[in-house]
Amino acid sequence: MCIFCKIIKQEIPAHVIYEDDLVLAIFDISQVTKGHTLIMPKKHYANIYEADDAVLERMIIVSRQLAGRLKKKFNASGINILNNNEPAAGQTVEHLHFHIIPRYDENDSIICEFRPSGINVGQVAAEWK
Ligand code: 5GP
Ligand code: ZN
């Protein structure tokens, strides 16, 4: 059984901040910033590709609610919602989850930077067809 399934079954302790019939939200054990939260489905899906629409809908709606609550409680300046799928994208726990990351200032402990790759958008669009 995966580590998040063990948390859902209360075999491993966690700081739960939200729970309903479909999803559970906990504070990440490794707080990238104050209030760093994980929201996950109670049913095991390895990643976003596998999840039911109803579960994904609930995850994003509750993420928005928690984003607002976290921002207010911890006086954050912004929020990132991040989902990693597969190791190439940084996924380390193979149970679908979104990170909800309160942001404070440019010196906080997370760097989300989009650097131009030089890839031509017209060529990408041609390849997509
Ligand atoms: P990923 O890299 O898969 O997107 O993120 C997995 C996250 O799960 C990491 O940020 C990591 O700190 C968190 N995590 C791993 N094990 C535990 C645990 O046992 N408890 C909690 N609360 N978070 C965990
Ligand atoms: Zn699981």
Coordinates of N, CA and C and ligand atoms in Angstrom, one line a residue:
M1 N 0.8 -1.2 0.0 CA 0.0 0.0 0.0 C 0.9 1.3 0.0
C2 N 0.5 2.3 -0.7 CA 1.3 3.5 -0.8 C 1.2 4.3 0.4
I3 N 2.2 5.2 0.6 CA 2.2 6.0 1.9 C 1.0 6.9 2.1
F4 N 0.5 7.4 1.0 CA -0.7 8.3 1.1 C -2.0 7.4 1.5
C5 N -2.1 6.2 0.9 CA -3.2 5.3 1.3 C -3.1 5.0 2.8
K6 N -1.9 4.8 3.3 CA -1.7 4.6 4.7 C -2.1 5.8 5.6
I7 N -1.9 7.0 5.1 CA -2.3 8.2 5.8 C -3.9 8.2 5.7
I8 N -4.5 7.9 4.6 CA -5.9 7.9 4.4 C -6.6 6.9 5.4
K9 N -5.9 5.8 5.5 CA -6.4 4.7 6.4 C -6.0 5.0 7.9
Q10 N -5.3 6.1 8.1 CA -4.9 6.5 9.5 C -3.9 5.5 10.1
E11 N -3.2 4.8 9.2 CA -2.1 3.9 9.7 C -0.8 4.7 9.9
I12 N -0.7 5.9 9.3 CA 0.4 6.8 9.5 C -0.3 8.2 9.9
P13 N 0.3 8.9 10.9 CA -0.4 10.1 11.3 C -0.1 11.3 10.3
A14 N -1.0 12.2 10.2 CA -0.8 13.4 9.4 C -1.6 14.5 10.0
H15 N -1.3 15.7 9.6 CA -2.1 16.9 10.1 C -3.1 17.1 9.0
V16 N -4.3 16.6 9.3 CA -5.5 16.7 8.3 C -6.1 18.1 8.5
I17 N -6.3 18.8 7.3 CA -6.9 20.1 7.4 C -8.3 20.1 6.7
Y18 N -8.6 19.1 5.9 CA -9.9 19.0 5.2 C -10.1 17.5 4.9
E19 N -11.4 17.1 5.0 CA -11.7 15.8 4.6 C -13.2 15.7 4.2
D20 N -13.5 15.1 3.1 CA -14.9 14.8 2.7 C -15.0 13.3 2.2
D21 N -16.0 13.0 1.5 CA -16.2 11.6 1.0 C -15.2 11.2 0.0
L22 N -14.7 12.2 -0.8 CA -13.8 11.9 -1.9 C -12.3 12.3 -1.7
V23 N -12.0 13.3 -0.9 CA -10.7 13.9 -0.8 C -10.2 14.1 0.6
L24 N -8.9 14.2 0.7 CA -8.3 14.5 2.0 C -7.2 15.5 1.8
A25 N -7.1 16.5 2.7 CA -6.0 17.5 2.6 C -5.2 17.5 3.9
I26 N -3.8 17.4 3.7 CA -2.9 17.4 4.9 C -1.8 18.4 4.6
F27 N -1.2 18.8 5.7 CA 0.0 19.6 5.6 C 1.2 18.7 5.1
D28 N 1.9 19.1 4.1 CA 3.1 18.4 3.6 C 4.1 18.3 4.7
I29 N 4.7 17.1 4.9 CA 5.6 16.9 6.0 C 6.9 17.8 5.8
S30 N 7.2 18.1 4.6 CA 8.3 19.0 4.2 C 7.7 20.3 3.8
Q31 N 7.6 21.2 4.7 CA 6.9 22.5 4.4 C 7.8 23.4 3.5
V32 N 7.5 23.4 2.2 CA 8.3 24.3 1.3 C 8.1 25.8 1.7
T33 N 6.9 26.1 2.0 CA 6.6 27.4 2.6 C 5.5 27.1 3.7
K34 N 5.3 28.1 4.6 CA 4.4 27.9 5.7 C 3.0 27.7 5.1
G35 N 2.4 26.5 5.5 CA 1.1 26.1 5.1 C 1.0 25.2 3.9
H36 N 2.2 24.8 3.4 CA 2.3 23.9 2.2 C 1.4 22.7 2.5
T37 N 0.4 22.5 1.6 CA -0.7 21.5 1.7 C -0.7 20.5 0.6
L38 N -1.1 19.3 0.8 CA -1.3 18.3 -0.2 C -2.8 17.9 -0.2
I39 N -3.4 17.9 -1.3 CA -4.8 17.4 -1.4 C -4.8 16.2 -2.3
M40 N -5.4 15.1 -1.9 CA -5.4 13.8 -2.6 C -6.7 13.2 -2.6
P41 N -7.0 12.3 -3.6 CA -8.2 11.5 -3.5 C -8.1 10.4 -2.5
K42 N -9.2 10.0 -1.9 CA -9.2 8.9 -1.0 C -9.0 7.6 -1.7
K43 N -9.4 7.5 -2.9 CA -9.2 6.3 -3.7 C -7.8 6.5 -4.4
H44 N -7.1 5.3 -4.5 CA -5.8 5.4 -5.0 C -5.8 5.5 -6.6
Y45 N -5.3 6.6 -7.1 CA -4.9 6.7 -8.5 C -3.5 7.1 -8.5
A46 N -2.7 6.5 -9.4 CA -1.3 6.8 -9.4 C -1.0 8.3 -9.9
N47 N -1.9 8.8 -10.7 CA -1.6 10.1 -11.3 C -2.9 10.7 -11.9
I48 N -2.8 11.9 -12.5 CA -4.0 12.6 -13.0 C -4.6 11.8 -14.2
Y49 N -3.8 11.1 -14.9 CA -4.4 10.4 -16.1 C -5.5 9.4 -15.7
E50 N -5.3 8.8 -14.6 CA -6.2 7.7 -14.1 C -7.5 8.1 -13.4
A51 N -7.5 9.4 -13.0 CA -8.5 9.8 -12.0 C -9.9 10.0 -12.7
D52 N -10.9 9.7 -11.9 CA -12.3 10.0 -12.4 C -12.5 11.5 -12.4
D53 N -13.4 11.9 -13.4 CA -13.7 13.3 -13.5 C -14.3 13.9 -12.2
A54 N -15.2 13.1 -11.5 CA -15.8 13.7 -10.3 C -14.7 13.9 -9.2
V55 N -13.7 13.1 -9.2 CA -12.7 13.2 -8.2 C -11.8 14.5 -8.5
L56 N -11.5 14.6 -9.8 CA -10.7 15.8 -10.2 C -11.5 17.1 -9.9
E57 N -12.8 17.1 -10.2 CA -13.6 18.3 -10.0 C -13.5 18.6 -8.5
R58 N -13.7 17.6 -7.7 CA -13.7 17.9 -6.2 C -12.3 18.4 -5.8
M59 N -11.3 17.8 -6.3 CA -9.9 18.2 -5.9 C -9.7 19.7 -6.2
I60 N -10.1 20.1 -7.4 CA -9.8 21.5 -7.8 C -10.7 22.5 -7.1
I61 N -11.9 22.1 -6.8 CA -12.8 23.0 -6.1 C -12.4 23.2 -4.6
V62 N -12.0 22.0 -4.0 CA -11.5 22.1 -2.6 C -10.2 22.8 -2.6
S63 N -9.3 22.6 -3.6 CA -8.1 23.3 -3.6 C -8.3 24.9 -3.6
R64 N -9.3 25.3 -4.4 CA -9.6 26.7 -4.4 C -10.0 27.2 -3.0
Q65 N -10.9 26.4 -2.4 CA -11.3 26.8 -1.0 C -10.2 26.9 -0.1
L66 N -9.3 25.9 -0.1 CA -8.2 25.8 0.8 C -7.2 26.9 0.5
A67 N -7.0 27.2 -0.7 CA -6.1 28.3 -1.1 C -6.5 29.6 -0.5
G68 N -7.8 29.9 -0.5 CA -8.4 31.1 0.1 C -8.2 31.1 1.6
R69 N -8.4 29.9 2.2 CA -8.3 29.8 3.7 C -6.8 29.9 4.1
L70 N -6.0 29.3 3.4 CA -4.5 29.3 3.8 C -4.0 30.8 3.6
K71 N -4.4 31.4 2.5 CA -3.9 32.7 2.2 C -4.3 33.7 3.4
K72 N -5.5 33.5 3.8 CA -6.0 34.4 4.9 C -5.3 34.1 6.2
K73 N -5.3 32.8 6.5 CA -4.8 32.4 7.8 C -3.3 32.8 8.0
F74 N -2.5 32.5 7.0 CA -1.1 32.7 7.1 C -0.6 34.0 6.4
N75 N -1.6 34.8 6.0 CA -1.3 36.1 5.4 C -0.3 36.0 4.2
A76 N -0.6 35.1 3.4 CA 0.2 34.8 2.2 C -0.1 35.9 1.1
S77 N 0.8 36.0 0.2 CA 0.7 37.0 -0.9 C 0.1 36.4 -2.2
G78 N 0.2 35.1 -2.3 CA -0.2 34.3 -3.5 C -0.2 32.9 -3.2
I79 N -0.7 32.1 -4.2 CA -0.8 30.6 -4.0 C -0.4 30.0 -5.3
N80 N 0.4 29.0 -5.3 CA 0.7 28.0 -6.4 C -0.1 26.7 -6.2
I81 N -0.8 26.2 -7.2 CA -1.4 24.9 -7.2 C -0.6 24.1 -8.2
L82 N 0.0 23.0 -7.7 CA 1.0 22.3 -8.6 C 0.7 20.8 -8.5
N83 N 0.8 20.1 -9.7 CA 0.5 18.7 -9.8 C 1.6 18.1 -10.6
N84 N 2.4 17.2 -10.0 CA 3.5 16.5 -10.7 C 3.0 15.1 -11.1
N85 N 3.2 14.7 -12.4 CA 2.8 13.4 -12.9 C 4.0 12.7 -13.5
E86 N 4.4 11.6 -12.9 CA 5.6 10.8 -13.2 C 6.9 11.4 -12.8
P87 N 7.9 10.5 -12.6 CA 9.2 11.0 -12.1 C 9.8 12.1 -12.9
A88 N 9.6 12.0 -14.2 CA 10.2 13.1 -15.1 C 9.7 14.5 -14.7
A89 N 8.5 14.5 -14.2 CA 7.9 15.8 -13.8 C 8.0 16.0 -12.3
G90 N 8.8 15.2 -11.6 CA 9.0 15.4 -10.2 C 8.1 14.7 -9.2
Q91 N 7.3 13.8 -9.7 CA 6.5 13.0 -8.8 C 7.3 12.0 -8.0
T92 N 7.2 12.0 -6.7 CA 7.9 11.1 -5.9 C 6.9 10.1 -5.2
V93 N 5.7 10.5 -4.9 CA 4.7 9.6 -4.3 C 3.7 9.3 -5.4
E94 N 3.5 8.1 -5.7 CA 2.7 7.7 -6.8 C 1.2 7.5 -6.4
H95 N 0.7 8.5 -5.8 CA -0.7 8.6 -5.5 C -1.1 10.1 -5.8
L96 N -2.0 10.2 -6.8 CA -2.4 11.6 -7.2 C -2.5 12.6 -6.1
H97 N -1.9 13.8 -6.3 CA -2.0 14.9 -5.3 C -1.7 16.2 -6.0
F98 N -2.4 17.2 -5.4 CA -2.0 18.6 -5.8 C -1.3 19.2 -4.6
H99 N -0.2 20.0 -4.9 CA 0.4 20.8 -3.9 C -0.3 22.2 -3.9
I100 N -0.7 22.6 -2.7 CA -1.2 24.0 -2.6 C -0.2 24.8 -1.8
I101 N 0.5 25.7 -2.4 CA 1.7 26.3 -1.8 C 1.5 27.8 -1.6
P102 N 1.3 28.2 -0.4 CA 1.2 29.7 -0.1 C 2.5 30.3 -0.5
R103 N 2.5 31.5 -1.1 CA 3.7 32.3 -1.4 C 3.7 33.6 -0.6
Y104 N 4.9 34.0 -0.3 CA 5.1 35.1 0.6 C 5.9 36.2 0.0
D105 N 7.0 36.0 -0.5 CA 7.8 37.0 -1.2 C 8.8 36.3 -2.1
E106 N 9.5 37.0 -2.9 CA 10.4 36.4 -3.9 C 11.6 35.6 -3.2
N107 N 11.8 35.8 -1.9 CA 12.8 35.1 -1.2 C 12.4 33.9 -0.5
D108 N 11.1 33.4 -0.7 CA 10.7 32.2 -0.1 C 11.4 31.0 -0.7
S109 N 11.1 29.8 -0.2 CA 11.9 28.6 -0.6 C 11.5 27.9 -1.8
I110 N 10.7 28.5 -2.7 CA 10.3 27.8 -3.9 C 10.6 28.7 -5.1
I111 N 11.2 28.1 -6.1 CA 11.5 28.9 -7.4 C 10.6 28.2 -8.5
C112 N 9.7 29.0 -9.0 CA 8.9 28.5 -10.1 C 9.2 29.5 -11.3
E113 N 10.1 29.1 -12.1 CA 10.6 30.0 -13.2 C 10.3 29.3 -14.5
F114 N 9.7 30.0 -15.4 CA 9.5 29.6 -16.8 C 10.6 30.3 -17.6
R115 N 11.6 29.5 -18.1 CA 12.7 30.1 -18.9 C 12.4 29.7 -20.3
P116 N 12.5 30.7 -21.2 CA 12.3 30.4 -22.7 C 13.3 29.4 -23.2
S117 N 12.7 28.4 -23.9 CA 13.6 27.3 -24.4 C 14.2 27.6 -25.8
G118 N 13.6 28.5 -26.5 CA 14.0 28.7 -27.8 C 13.2 27.9 -28.8
I119 N 12.3 27.0 -28.4 CA 11.5 26.2 -29.3 C 10.5 27.1 -30.0
N120 N 10.4 26.9 -31.3 CA 9.5 27.7 -32.1 C 8.0 27.3 -31.9
V121 N 7.2 28.2 -31.5 CA 5.8 27.9 -31.3 C 5.1 27.4 -32.6
G122 N 5.4 28.0 -33.7 CA 4.8 27.7 -35.0 C 5.1 26.2 -35.3
Q123 N 6.4 25.8 -35.1 CA 6.8 24.4 -35.4 C 6.0 23.4 -34.5
V124 N 5.8 23.8 -33.2 CA 5.1 23.0 -32.3 C 3.6 22.8 -32.8
A125 N 3.0 24.0 -33.2 CA 1.7 23.9 -33.6 C 1.5 23.0 -34.9
A126 N 2.5 23.1 -35.8 CA 2.5 22.3 -37.0 C 2.6 20.8 -36.6
E127 N 3.4 20.5 -35.6 CA 3.6 19.1 -35.2 C 2.4 18.5 -34.5
W128 N 1.7 19.4 -33.9 CA 0.4 19.1 -33.1 C -0.7 18.6 -34.1
K129 N -0.7 19.2 -35.3 CA -1.8 18.9 -36.3 C -1.8 17.5 -36.7
Ligands
5GP1 P1 5.6 14.9 -5.3 O1 7.1 15.1 -5.4 O2 5.3 13.4 -5.5 O3 4.8 15.8 -6.1 O4 5.3 15.3 -3.7 C1 5.2 14.4 -2.7 C2 5.1 15.2 -1.4 O5 4.7 14.3 -0.4 C3 6.5 15.8 -1.0 O6 6.4 17.2 -0.9 C4 6.7 15.1 0.4 O7 7.3 16.0 1.3 C5 5.3 14.7 0.8 N1 5.3 13.6 1.7 C6 6.0 12.4 1.5 N2 5.8 11.5 2.5 C7 4.9 12.2 3.4 C8 4.3 11.8 4.6 O8 4.5 10.7 5.1 N3 3.5 12.8 5.2 C9 3.3 14.0 4.6 N4 2.5 14.8 5.3 N5 3.8 14.4 3.4 C10 4.6 13.5 2.8
ZN2 ZN -2.3 5.3 -2.6

